[in-house]
Coordinates of C-alpha atoms and ligand atoms in Angstrom, one line a residue:
X1 CA 49.0 65.4 9.1
X2 CA 45.8 66.1 7.4
X3 CA 43.4 68.3 9.5
X4 CA 39.5 68.6 8.6
X5 CA 37.9 72.0 9.5
X6 CA 41.2 74.1 10.2
X7 CA 39.9 77.2 11.8
X8 CA 36.6 76.4 12.3
X9 CA 35.0 75.1 15.2
X10 CA 35.6 71.0 15.6
X11 CA 32.8 68.9 14.5
X12 CA 31.1 66.2 16.4
X13 CA 32.4 63.1 15.3
X14 CA 30.2 60.1 14.8
X15 CA 31.4 56.5 14.2
X16 CA 29.3 54.4 12.6
X17 CA 25.9 54.5 10.1
X18 CA 23.6 51.8 11.7
X19 CA 20.5 53.0 13.3
X20 CA 22.6 54.5 16.5
X21 CA 24.8 56.5 14.2
X22 CA 22.7 57.9 11.9
X23 CA 19.7 58.9 14.7
X24 CA 22.7 60.8 16.5
X25 CA 23.9 62.2 13.5
X26 CA 20.7 63.6 12.4
X27 CA 19.1 64.4 15.7
X28 CA 22.7 66.6 16.3
X29 CA 21.4 69.1 13.3
X30 CA 22.1 71.8 13.0
X31 CA 25.6 71.3 14.8
X32 CA 28.2 70.4 12.5
X33 CA 28.6 66.6 12.2
X34 CA 31.2 64.4 10.8
X35 CA 30.1 60.9 10.6
X36 CA 32.9 58.4 10.0
X37 CA 31.7 54.8 9.0
X38 CA 34.0 52.0 7.4
X39 CA 32.4 51.2 4.6
X40 CA 29.3 52.6 2.4
X41 CA 26.8 54.5 4.8
X42 CA 24.7 52.2 6.3
X43 CA 26.7 49.2 4.9
X44 CA 28.6 46.7 7.4
X45 CA 26.2 47.4 10.0
X46 CA 24.0 44.8 11.9
X47 CA 20.8 47.5 11.5
X48 CA 20.9 46.6 7.3
X49 CA 20.3 43.0 8.2
X50 CA 17.4 43.1 10.9
X51 CA 14.6 41.3 10.3
X52 CA 12.0 40.7 13.0
X53 CA 11.4 44.5 14.0
X54 CA 11.4 47.0 16.7
X55 CA 9.7 46.6 20.2
X56 CA 6.7 48.8 21.0
X57 CA 3.9 48.8 23.2
X58 CA 1.6 50.2 20.8
X59 CA -1.1 47.2 20.6
X60 CA -4.7 47.9 22.5
X61 CA -4.0 45.0 25.0
X62 CA -0.6 46.5 26.0
X63 CA 1.1 48.7 28.0
X64 CA 4.8 50.4 28.7
X65 CA 4.6 48.9 32.2
X66 CA 4.2 45.1 30.5
X67 CA 7.3 45.9 27.9
X68 CA 9.3 46.9 30.9
X69 CA 8.3 43.5 32.8
X70 CA 9.1 41.3 29.9
X71 CA 12.3 43.2 29.5
X72 CA 13.7 42.5 33.1
X73 CA 12.2 38.8 33.3
X74 CA 14.5 38.4 30.0
X75 CA 17.2 40.1 31.8
X76 CA 17.6 37.9 34.3
X77 CA 18.1 39.8 37.3
X78 CA 20.9 41.9 35.7
X79 CA 18.6 44.9 34.0
X80 CA 19.3 48.2 35.6
X81 CA 15.2 49.2 35.8
X82 CA 15.6 53.1 35.8
X83 CA 17.5 53.1 32.6
X84 CA 15.1 50.5 31.5
X85 CA 12.3 52.6 32.1
X86 CA 14.1 55.8 30.8
X87 CA 14.8 54.2 27.6
X88 CA 11.6 52.1 27.0
X89 CA 9.8 55.7 27.9
X90 CA 10.9 56.9 25.0
X91 CA 9.7 54.6 22.6
X92 CA 6.8 56.8 20.9
X93 CA 9.9 59.4 20.3
X94 CA 11.5 56.7 18.5
X95 CA 8.9 55.5 16.4
X96 CA 8.2 59.1 15.4
X97 CA 11.5 59.7 14.8
X98 CA 11.5 56.7 12.2
X99 CA 8.1 58.3 10.7
X100 CA 9.2 61.7 10.2
X101 CA 12.1 60.4 8.4
X102 CA 9.9 58.2 6.2
X103 CA 9.9 54.8 7.5
X104 CA 6.8 53.4 6.9
X105 CA 5.6 50.3 9.1
X106 CA 3.5 47.1 7.9
X107 CA -0.2 47.2 8.0
X108 CA -2.8 44.4 8.7
X109 CA -6.1 44.2 6.1
X110 CA -7.5 46.2 8.6
X111 CA -5.3 49.1 8.0
X112 CA -4.0 48.9 11.6
X113 CA 0.0 48.5 12.4
X114 CA 0.5 44.6 12.1
X115 CA 2.4 43.7 15.2
X116 CA 4.7 40.6 15.1
X117 CA 5.6 38.3 18.4
X118 CA 8.6 37.0 19.4
X119 CA 10.5 35.1 22.1
X120 CA 9.7 36.0 26.2
X121 CA 7.2 39.1 24.6
X122 CA 4.1 38.5 26.6
X123 CA 2.1 40.8 23.7
X124 CA 2.4 40.7 20.1
X125 CA 4.5 43.8 20.0
X126 CA 7.0 44.1 16.9
X127 CA 6.6 46.5 14.6
X128 CA 8.1 45.4 10.9
X129 CA 8.6 46.8 7.6
X130 CA 8.7 44.9 4.4
X131 CA 7.9 41.3 5.8
X132 CA 11.3 40.5 7.2
X133 CA 12.9 43.9 6.1
X134 CA 13.0 46.5 8.7
X135 CA 16.8 46.8 9.0
X136 CA 16.8 47.9 5.2
X137 CA 13.7 49.8 5.5
X138 CA 15.3 51.7 8.1
X139 CA 18.6 52.0 6.6
X140 CA 17.1 53.0 3.6
X141 CA 15.0 55.9 5.3
X142 CA 17.8 57.3 7.5
X143 CA 20.6 57.4 4.9
X144 CA 18.0 59.7 2.5
X145 CA 17.4 61.9 5.4
X146 CA 21.0 61.9 6.2
X147 CA 22.0 63.1 2.4
X148 CA 19.7 66.2 2.9
X149 CA 20.7 67.0 6.0
X150 CA 23.3 69.9 5.8
X151 CA 24.8 69.6 8.9
X152 CA 26.1 66.3 8.4
X153 CA 29.5 65.4 6.4
X154 CA 30.3 61.8 5.5
X155 CA 33.5 60.1 5.1
X156 CA 33.1 56.9 4.0
X157 CA 35.7 53.8 3.9
X158 CA 37.1 55.2 7.2
X159 CA 38.0 52.9 9.7
X160 CA 38.5 54.7 13.0
X161 CA 41.5 53.0 14.8
X162 CA 42.3 55.4 18.6
X163 CA 40.6 58.0 20.3
X164 CA 43.0 60.9 21.4
X165 CA 42.7 62.8 24.8
X166 CA 44.3 65.9 25.9
X167 CA 43.8 66.8 29.4
X168 CA 41.6 63.8 30.1
X169 CA 39.1 64.8 27.5
X170 CA 38.8 63.3 23.8
X171 CA 39.9 65.8 21.2
X172 CA 39.6 63.5 18.1
X173 CA 40.1 60.4 16.1
X174 CA 42.8 58.8 14.1
X175 CA 41.5 57.0 10.9
X176 CA 42.8 54.9 8.3
X177 CA 41.7 55.4 4.7
X178 CA 42.8 54.3 1.6
X179 CA 45.4 52.1 3.4
X180 CA 46.7 56.1 5.3
X181 CA 46.4 57.3 9.0
X182 CA 45.2 60.7 9.6
X183 CA 44.1 62.6 12.9
X184 CA 40.8 64.5 12.4
X185 CA 40.0 67.0 15.7
X186 CA 36.7 66.5 17.5
X187 CA 34.7 68.9 19.7
X188 CA 33.4 65.1 21.1
X189 CA 33.1 61.7 19.6
X190 CA 30.0 59.4 19.7
X191 CA 30.9 55.9 19.2
X192 CA 27.9 53.7 17.0
X193 CA 30.4 51.0 16.0
X194 CA 27.9 48.0 16.7
X195 CA 28.1 44.6 18.6
X196 CA 31.2 42.0 18.2
X197 CA 29.7 39.3 16.4
X198 CA 33.0 39.6 14.0
X199 CA 35.2 37.8 17.0
X200 CA 33.8 34.9 16.1
X201 CA 33.6 32.1 13.4
X202 CA 29.9 31.5 13.4
X203 CA 27.8 35.2 14.0
X204 CA 24.8 36.8 11.9
X205 CA 27.0 40.1 12.5
X206 CA 29.0 41.8 9.7
X207 CA 32.3 40.0 9.9
X208 CA 34.4 43.2 10.4
X209 CA 32.4 44.2 13.4
X210 CA 34.5 43.1 16.1
X211 CA 34.0 45.8 18.7
X212 CA 36.3 48.5 17.2
X213 CA 34.4 51.4 19.4
X214 CA 34.8 49.3 22.7
X215 CA 38.4 48.9 22.2
X216 CA 39.0 52.2 21.0
X217 CA 36.9 53.7 24.2
X218 CA 39.1 51.0 26.9
X219 CA 42.5 52.4 25.5
X220 CA 41.3 55.7 26.2
X221 CA 40.3 54.8 29.8
X222 CA 36.5 54.4 29.8
X223 CA 35.0 51.6 31.8
X224 CA 33.8 48.6 30.2
X225 CA 30.5 46.9 31.4
X226 CA 28.4 43.7 31.3
X227 CA 31.2 41.9 28.9
X228 CA 30.6 38.4 29.7
X229 CA 27.3 38.6 28.2
X230 CA 27.4 37.8 24.5
X231 CA 23.9 36.8 23.1
X232 CA 23.6 33.6 21.0
X233 CA 20.8 33.6 18.1
X234 CA 19.0 30.4 18.4
X235 CA 18.4 29.9 14.8
X236 CA 20.9 30.7 12.2
X237 CA 20.6 29.2 8.9
X238 CA 22.9 26.4 9.0
X239 CA 25.2 26.9 5.8
X240 CA 28.6 27.7 4.9
X241 CA 27.8 31.2 4.3
X242 CA 29.7 34.1 6.1
X243 CA 28.1 35.7 8.5
X244 CA 25.4 33.1 8.8
X245 CA 21.8 34.3 7.7
X246 CA 19.1 34.9 10.0
X247 CA 16.1 32.9 10.4
X248 CA 14.1 35.3 12.3
X249 CA 12.7 34.7 15.9
X250 CA 9.3 36.3 14.5
X251 CA 9.2 32.7 12.5
X252 CA 8.9 30.7 15.6
X253 CA 6.5 33.8 16.9
X254 CA 4.5 33.0 13.8
X255 CA 4.1 29.1 15.3
X256 CA 7.0 27.2 13.7
X257 CA 8.4 24.6 15.5
X258 CA 12.3 23.0 16.5
X259 CA 12.5 19.5 15.5
X260 CA 15.8 17.1 15.6
X261 CA 16.7 14.9 12.7
X262 CA 14.9 12.1 14.8
X263 CA 11.8 14.1 14.6
X264 CA 11.5 15.1 17.9
X265 CA 10.2 18.1 19.2
X266 CA 12.8 18.7 21.8
X267 CA 11.6 22.2 23.3
X268 CA 7.8 20.6 23.9
X269 CA 8.3 19.9 27.2
X270 CA 10.3 23.5 28.5
X271 CA 8.5 26.4 29.6
X272 CA 7.7 28.3 26.7
X273 CA 8.4 25.9 24.4
X274 CA 10.1 27.6 20.9
X275 CA 9.2 30.9 22.5
X276 CA 11.0 30.7 25.5
X277 CA 13.9 33.4 25.9
X278 CA 16.5 33.5 23.4
X279 CA 19.4 31.7 25.9
X280 CA 17.0 28.8 26.4
X281 CA 16.5 27.6 23.1
X282 CA 20.1 28.6 21.9
X283 CA 21.5 26.2 24.9
X284 CA 19.0 23.4 24.3
X285 CA 20.1 23.8 20.0
X286 CA 23.5 23.4 21.4
X287 CA 22.9 20.4 23.6
X288 CA 21.1 18.4 20.4
X289 CA 24.1 19.6 18.2
X290 CA 26.6 18.7 20.7
X291 CA 24.9 15.2 21.1
X292 CA 25.3 14.6 17.5
X293 CA 21.9 15.8 16.3
X294 CA 20.7 18.1 13.9
X295 CA 18.2 20.7 14.1
X296 CA 15.7 22.3 12.4
X297 CA 12.7 24.9 12.1
X298 CA 9.8 23.2 10.5
X299 CA 7.5 26.5 9.3
X300 CA 5.6 23.9 6.9
X301 CA 1.9 23.6 9.0
X302 CA 2.3 27.1 10.6
X303 CA 3.2 28.8 7.7
X304 CA 3.4 26.7 4.4
X305 CA 2.5 28.9 1.3
X306 CA 2.2 32.6 3.3
X307 CA 5.9 31.7 4.1
X308 CA 7.1 34.0 0.8
X309 CA 4.7 36.6 1.7
X310 CA 5.2 37.2 5.6
X311 CA 9.1 36.5 5.2
X312 CA 10.1 37.6 1.5
X313 CA 14.0 38.1 3.0
X314 CA 14.3 35.0 4.6
X315 CA 12.3 33.0 1.8
X316 CA 15.0 34.4 -0.2
X317 CA 17.8 33.5 1.6
X318 CA 16.5 30.0 2.1
X319 CA 16.3 29.5 -1.6
X320 CA 20.0 30.3 -1.9
X321 CA 20.4 27.5 0.2
X322 CA 17.9 25.3 -1.8
X323 CA 15.5 25.1 0.6
X324 CA 11.6 26.2 0.0
X325 CA 10.4 27.0 3.6
X326 CA 7.1 25.9 2.7
X327 CA 7.7 22.4 1.8
X328 CA 11.5 21.8 3.6
X329 CA 12.4 21.7 6.9
X330 CA 15.3 24.7 7.3
X331 CA 18.4 23.6 9.3
X332 CA 19.6 25.7 11.8
X333 CA 22.0 26.1 14.7
X334 CA 23.3 28.9 17.2
X335 CA 25.3 31.8 16.2
X336 CA 26.6 35.1 18.1
X337 CA 24.3 37.7 17.6
X338 CA 24.3 40.5 20.2
X339 CA 26.2 42.0 22.8
X340 CA 25.1 43.2 25.8
X341 CA 27.7 44.4 27.0
X342 CA 30.0 47.5 26.0
X343 CA 31.1 50.8 27.0
X344 CA 29.1 51.7 30.4
X345 CA 26.8 55.0 29.8
X346 CA 24.5 56.7 31.8
X347 CA 21.1 57.6 30.5
X348 CA 22.7 60.4 28.2
X349 CA 25.2 58.2 26.5
X350 CA 28.1 59.8 28.4
X351 CA 30.8 57.3 28.8
X352 CA 33.1 57.8 31.8
X353 CA 35.2 59.7 29.9
X354 CA 34.7 63.4 29.3
X355 CA 34.2 64.0 25.4
X356 CA 33.3 60.3 24.8
X357 CA 29.7 59.3 24.3
X358 CA 28.5 55.6 23.1
X359 CA 25.3 54.6 21.7
X360 CA 24.1 51.7 20.2
X361 CA 24.9 48.0 20.5
X362 CA 28.7 49.2 21.3
X363 CA 27.5 50.8 24.7
X364 CA 25.9 48.9 27.9
X365 CA 23.3 50.8 29.5
X366 CA 21.9 48.5 31.6
X367 CA 18.7 48.2 29.8
X368 CA 19.2 44.5 28.6
X369 CA 20.8 43.0 31.7
X370 CA 21.7 39.2 31.3
X371 CA 20.1 38.9 27.9
X372 CA 18.3 41.1 25.5
X373 CA 14.6 41.2 25.3
X374 CA 14.2 40.4 21.0
X375 CA 13.7 43.4 19.0
X376 CA 14.7 45.7 22.0
X377 CA 17.8 46.7 20.3
X378 CA 16.8 48.8 17.4
X379 CA 14.6 50.7 19.9
X380 CA 17.6 51.3 22.4
X381 CA 19.8 52.3 19.6
X382 CA 17.5 54.9 18.0
X383 CA 16.5 55.9 21.4
X384 CA 19.8 56.4 22.9
X385 CA 21.1 58.2 20.0
X386 CA 18.8 60.7 20.2
X387 CA 19.6 61.2 23.7
X388 CA 23.5 61.6 23.1
X389 CA 22.3 64.2 20.5
X390 CA 20.0 66.0 23.0
X391 CA 23.1 66.2 25.8
X392 CA 26.1 67.0 23.5
X393 CA 23.6 70.1 21.7
X394 CA 23.9 71.6 24.9
X395 CA 27.6 71.3 25.1
X396 CA 29.9 74.7 23.9
X397 CA 32.2 74.3 20.9
X398 CA 35.9 73.4 20.8
X399 CA 38.8 74.8 18.5
X400 CA 40.8 71.9 16.8
X401 CA 43.7 70.6 18.5
X402 CA 46.0 69.6 15.5
X403 CA 47.9 66.3 16.6
X404 CA 49.8 64.2 14.4
X405 CA 48.3 60.7 13.4
X406 CA 50.0 57.8 14.6
X407 CA 50.5 55.2 12.3
X408 CA 48.5 52.5 12.8
X409 CA 47.5 48.9 10.5
X410 CA 43.6 48.0 9.6
X411 CA 42.5 46.1 12.9
X412 CA 42.2 41.9 11.8
X413 CA 40.1 40.0 14.1
X414 CA 40.4 36.5 12.1
X415 CA 43.9 35.2 14.4
X416 CA 41.2 35.4 17.3
X417 CA 38.2 33.8 15.9
X418 CA 39.1 30.0 16.3
X419 CA 40.3 30.7 20.4
X420 CA 36.9 32.9 20.9
X421 CA 34.6 30.2 19.4
X422 CA 36.1 27.6 21.4
X423 CA 36.5 29.2 24.6
X424 CA 34.0 32.2 25.0
X425 CA 30.5 30.7 23.0
X426 CA 27.6 29.0 24.4
X427 CA 28.8 27.3 27.3
X428 CA 32.1 28.4 29.5
X429 CA 34.3 27.0 32.0
X430 CA 37.2 28.1 33.9
X431 CA 39.7 26.1 31.9
X432 CA 38.6 27.3 28.7
X433 CA 38.4 30.6 29.8
X434 CA 41.9 30.7 31.7
X435 CA 42.9 29.2 28.3
X436 CA 41.6 32.4 26.1
X437 CA 42.7 34.8 28.8
X438 CA 46.6 33.5 28.6
X439 CA 46.7 33.3 24.9
X440 CA 45.0 37.0 24.6
X441 CA 46.6 38.8 26.9
X442 CA 50.1 39.1 25.1
X443 CA 48.1 40.0 22.0
X444 CA 46.3 42.2 23.1
X445 CA 49.1 44.0 24.3
X446 CA 51.1 43.8 21.2
X447 CA 51.2 46.2 18.2
X448 CA 49.5 43.3 15.6
X449 CA 46.5 43.9 13.9
X450 CA 44.6 41.3 16.0
X451 CA 45.8 43.2 19.0
X452 CA 42.1 45.4 19.5
X453 CA 40.2 42.4 18.8
X454 CA 42.2 40.6 21.3
X455 CA 41.6 43.0 23.8
X456 CA 37.7 43.2 23.2
X457 CA 37.8 39.1 23.4
X458 CA 40.0 39.1 26.5
X459 CA 37.4 41.2 28.2
X460 CA 34.7 39.1 27.5
X461 CA 37.2 36.3 28.8
X462 CA 38.1 38.1 32.4
X463 CA 34.3 39.2 32.9
X464 CA 33.1 35.8 32.4
X465 CA 36.2 34.2 34.6
X466 CA 35.1 36.5 37.2
X467 CA 31.5 36.0 36.9
X468 CA 31.0 32.2 38.8
X469 CA 27.6 31.6 38.1
X470 CA 25.2 30.7 35.1
X471 CA 22.9 33.9 34.5
X472 CA 20.8 34.9 30.9
X473 CA 23.4 34.2 28.3
X474 CA 26.5 33.7 30.4
X475 CA 26.4 29.7 31.2
X476 CA 29.2 28.4 33.2
X477 CA 28.9 24.3 33.1
X478 CA 31.3 24.4 36.3
X479 CA 29.1 26.7 38.0
X480 CA 25.3 26.0 36.7
X481 CA 23.8 27.6 39.6
X482 CA 22.3 31.1 39.6
X483 CA 24.0 33.2 42.6
X484 CA 20.9 34.7 44.8
X485 CA 22.7 37.9 44.7
X486 CA 24.6 39.7 41.9
X487 CA 25.4 42.5 40.4
X488 CA 26.9 44.5 37.2
X489 CA 30.4 44.2 36.4
X490 CA 32.5 47.3 35.3
X491 CA 35.9 47.5 34.5
X492 CA 38.5 49.9 33.0
X493 CA 41.7 48.9 30.6
X494 CA 44.0 48.8 33.5
X495 CA 42.0 46.7 36.0
X496 CA 41.1 44.3 33.0
X497 CA 44.7 43.8 32.2
X498 CA 45.8 43.6 36.3
X499 CA 42.9 41.1 36.7
X500 CA 43.7 38.8 33.8
X501 CA 47.7 38.6 35.0
X502 CA 46.1 37.9 38.4
X503 CA 44.0 35.0 36.9
X504 CA 46.6 33.3 34.6
X505 CA 49.5 33.5 37.6
X506 CA 47.7 33.6 40.8
X507 CA 51.1 33.8 42.7
X508 CA 51.8 37.0 41.5
X509 CA 48.4 38.1 42.8
X510 CA 49.0 36.8 46.1
X511 CA 52.3 38.3 46.5
X512 CA 50.8 41.5 45.3
X513 CA 47.9 41.4 48.0
X514 CA 50.6 40.1 50.9
Ligands
FAD601 P1 25.1 48.5 13.6 O1 24.4 48.8 13.1 O2 26.0 47.2 13.5 O3 26.2 50.1 12.9 C1 27.8 49.9 13.2 C2 28.4 50.6 12.5 O4 29.6 51.1 12.8 C3 28.4 50.3 10.8 O5 28.0 51.1 10.1 C4 30.0 49.7 11.0 O6 30.4 49.9 9.5 C5 30.6 50.8 11.7 N1 32.0 51.0 12.5 C6 32.4 49.5 13.3 N2 33.7 49.8 13.2 C7 33.9 50.9 12.6 C8 35.2 51.7 12.9 N3 36.5 51.5 13.3 N4 35.1 52.7 12.1 C9 34.2 53.1 11.2 N5 32.8 52.9 11.3 C10 32.6 51.6 12.1 N6 17.3 44.0 16.6 C11 16.2 44.4 17.0 O7 15.8 45.4 18.1 N7 15.2 43.9 15.8 C12 15.5 43.4 15.0 O8 14.9 42.6 14.3 C13 17.0 42.6 15.0 N8 17.2 41.9 13.8 C14 18.7 41.3 13.7 C15 19.2 40.9 12.8 C16 20.6 40.5 12.6 C17 21.0 39.6 11.3 C18 21.1 41.3 13.6 C19 22.6 40.8 12.7 C20 21.1 41.7 14.1 C21 19.8 42.2 14.6 N9 19.1 42.9 15.8 C22 18.0 43.4 15.7 C23 20.1 43.6 16.4 C24 20.2 44.7 15.8 O9 20.0 44.8 14.6 C25 21.4 45.8 16.3 O10 21.8 45.7 17.5 C26 21.6 47.2 15.7 O11 20.9 47.1 14.6 C27 22.8 48.1 16.5 O12 22.9 49.4 15.9 P2 24.0 49.7 16.1 O13 23.7 51.6 14.9 O14 24.4 50.0 17.3 O15 25.0 49.2 15.2
SIN602 C1 14.9 38.4 14.8 O1 14.5 38.6 14.1 O2 15.1 37.2 15.3 C2 16.3 38.9 15.7 C3 15.5 40.0 16.5 C4 16.1 40.6 17.2 O3 17.9 40.1 17.2 O4 16.3 41.3 17.9

């Protein structure tokens, strides 16, 4: 057994070093924080890969109300308007926090903040840095600030595997480092473990990010919400590289168009065309590819030689694949990009379990509804990291509770990827979802290294099976209509397991309800 801070108050443990974890850890100062992260500081994060930027209604023709209206329209009837208002209202605070930590945004030739356009935004409102290097700039700024923040201790190469609790309250984390498990006591825990793209074969997310925070929270008793809503980005660069490189929506915002290999502009007659909501564009591209076509982004006329200046990072990714976007068509395909679902939280980032907060992509606040509006995610993660820190600062200190670490292996999502990609993709149906549930249920309840990834995937499948409609990013070929009345779903692990059993063995459910 290994204990940290023996004799001293237990630290707040923050798990993950993307924008959510970094913002929370910095905003918690001077309260002692232990930041655990699986790779190096800021590494293995979606944050570092972010291209488009951060949505902020700062343009002269823009207002917070317009930003809210676009967010709600993209969310397809499932946004929590109160939460969306509360989070978007924190936009100025997030931008000034980033600026205070040294982040500088790109400016136009007149010295004004340059504003990009992305799908389903009615105004230019995307602040960006280094052209398309917003995420890298953000990680550089926040990690530099963190390294000089005396209240934060960083533990890298540390994979969090389990939360421990006593009397219904979270007391610490079991961590794997250098192959050894140890328990670290915590005053409270902030999950900031990012998305679930690592469950899929085709994703823009770091491949190891399968939703560890969701599995740990669910096993500790926390409710999960909106798990069925997995966002596919329409335009990943179609190469063999894993994870797939992203071709930012901002490229379409600058006028690039989508063509198939017959030269047809298949989005032309769809409302919004190339800048329709992400789910609409992803499904249109998926339909083309399923019909045997190949799909390309054509930036030759809209950007031409300007491409490399406006999008230097993407130009580099294309060059690695032998493509010159000024002259060549860019082959694209949809890929898993973002998860609207996660650990259910309130406006302070509190989960349903005392002592456990969740922020950033691993949380489900209700901001995004059934479909996230582009570039609202960095904003939400920064806002909620700070909100959780404010809330935790008001909590009392706690003495460490020594506990023996369970022996546990590193998690491995590889065994579930083929199944998840096949049945939980852009289009779903009851038959495929039932097959996924049947295969994932025993794995989720096993001791296998794939148990936690299977548990997260099982939750997506159960939520998706129960939502008998198509809405936002959740498209059911057997239930294509959008129901007139619908609400968010939220379940705890015992409920998810019970529902899974009932779905694959309906006769047992009938006996139980008789
Ligand atoms: P992440 O940034 O993913 O960080 C998660 C952290 O948790 C990582 O450090 C990871 O290593 C760590 N971790 C995971 N599991 C464990 C564990 N078990 N133990 C310890 N550590 C663990 N959104 C926008 O708003 N604008 C954009 O322009 C934009 N572009 C994007 C481009 C790409 C290619 C991708 C993939 C996403 C993009 N998004 C964008 C989405 C956005 O980047 C993410 O939603 C956001 O960065 C999530 O931040 P986070 O801090 O919650 O998680
Ligand atoms: C992009 O640049 O297209 C990604 C933006 C986002 O995911 O919000």
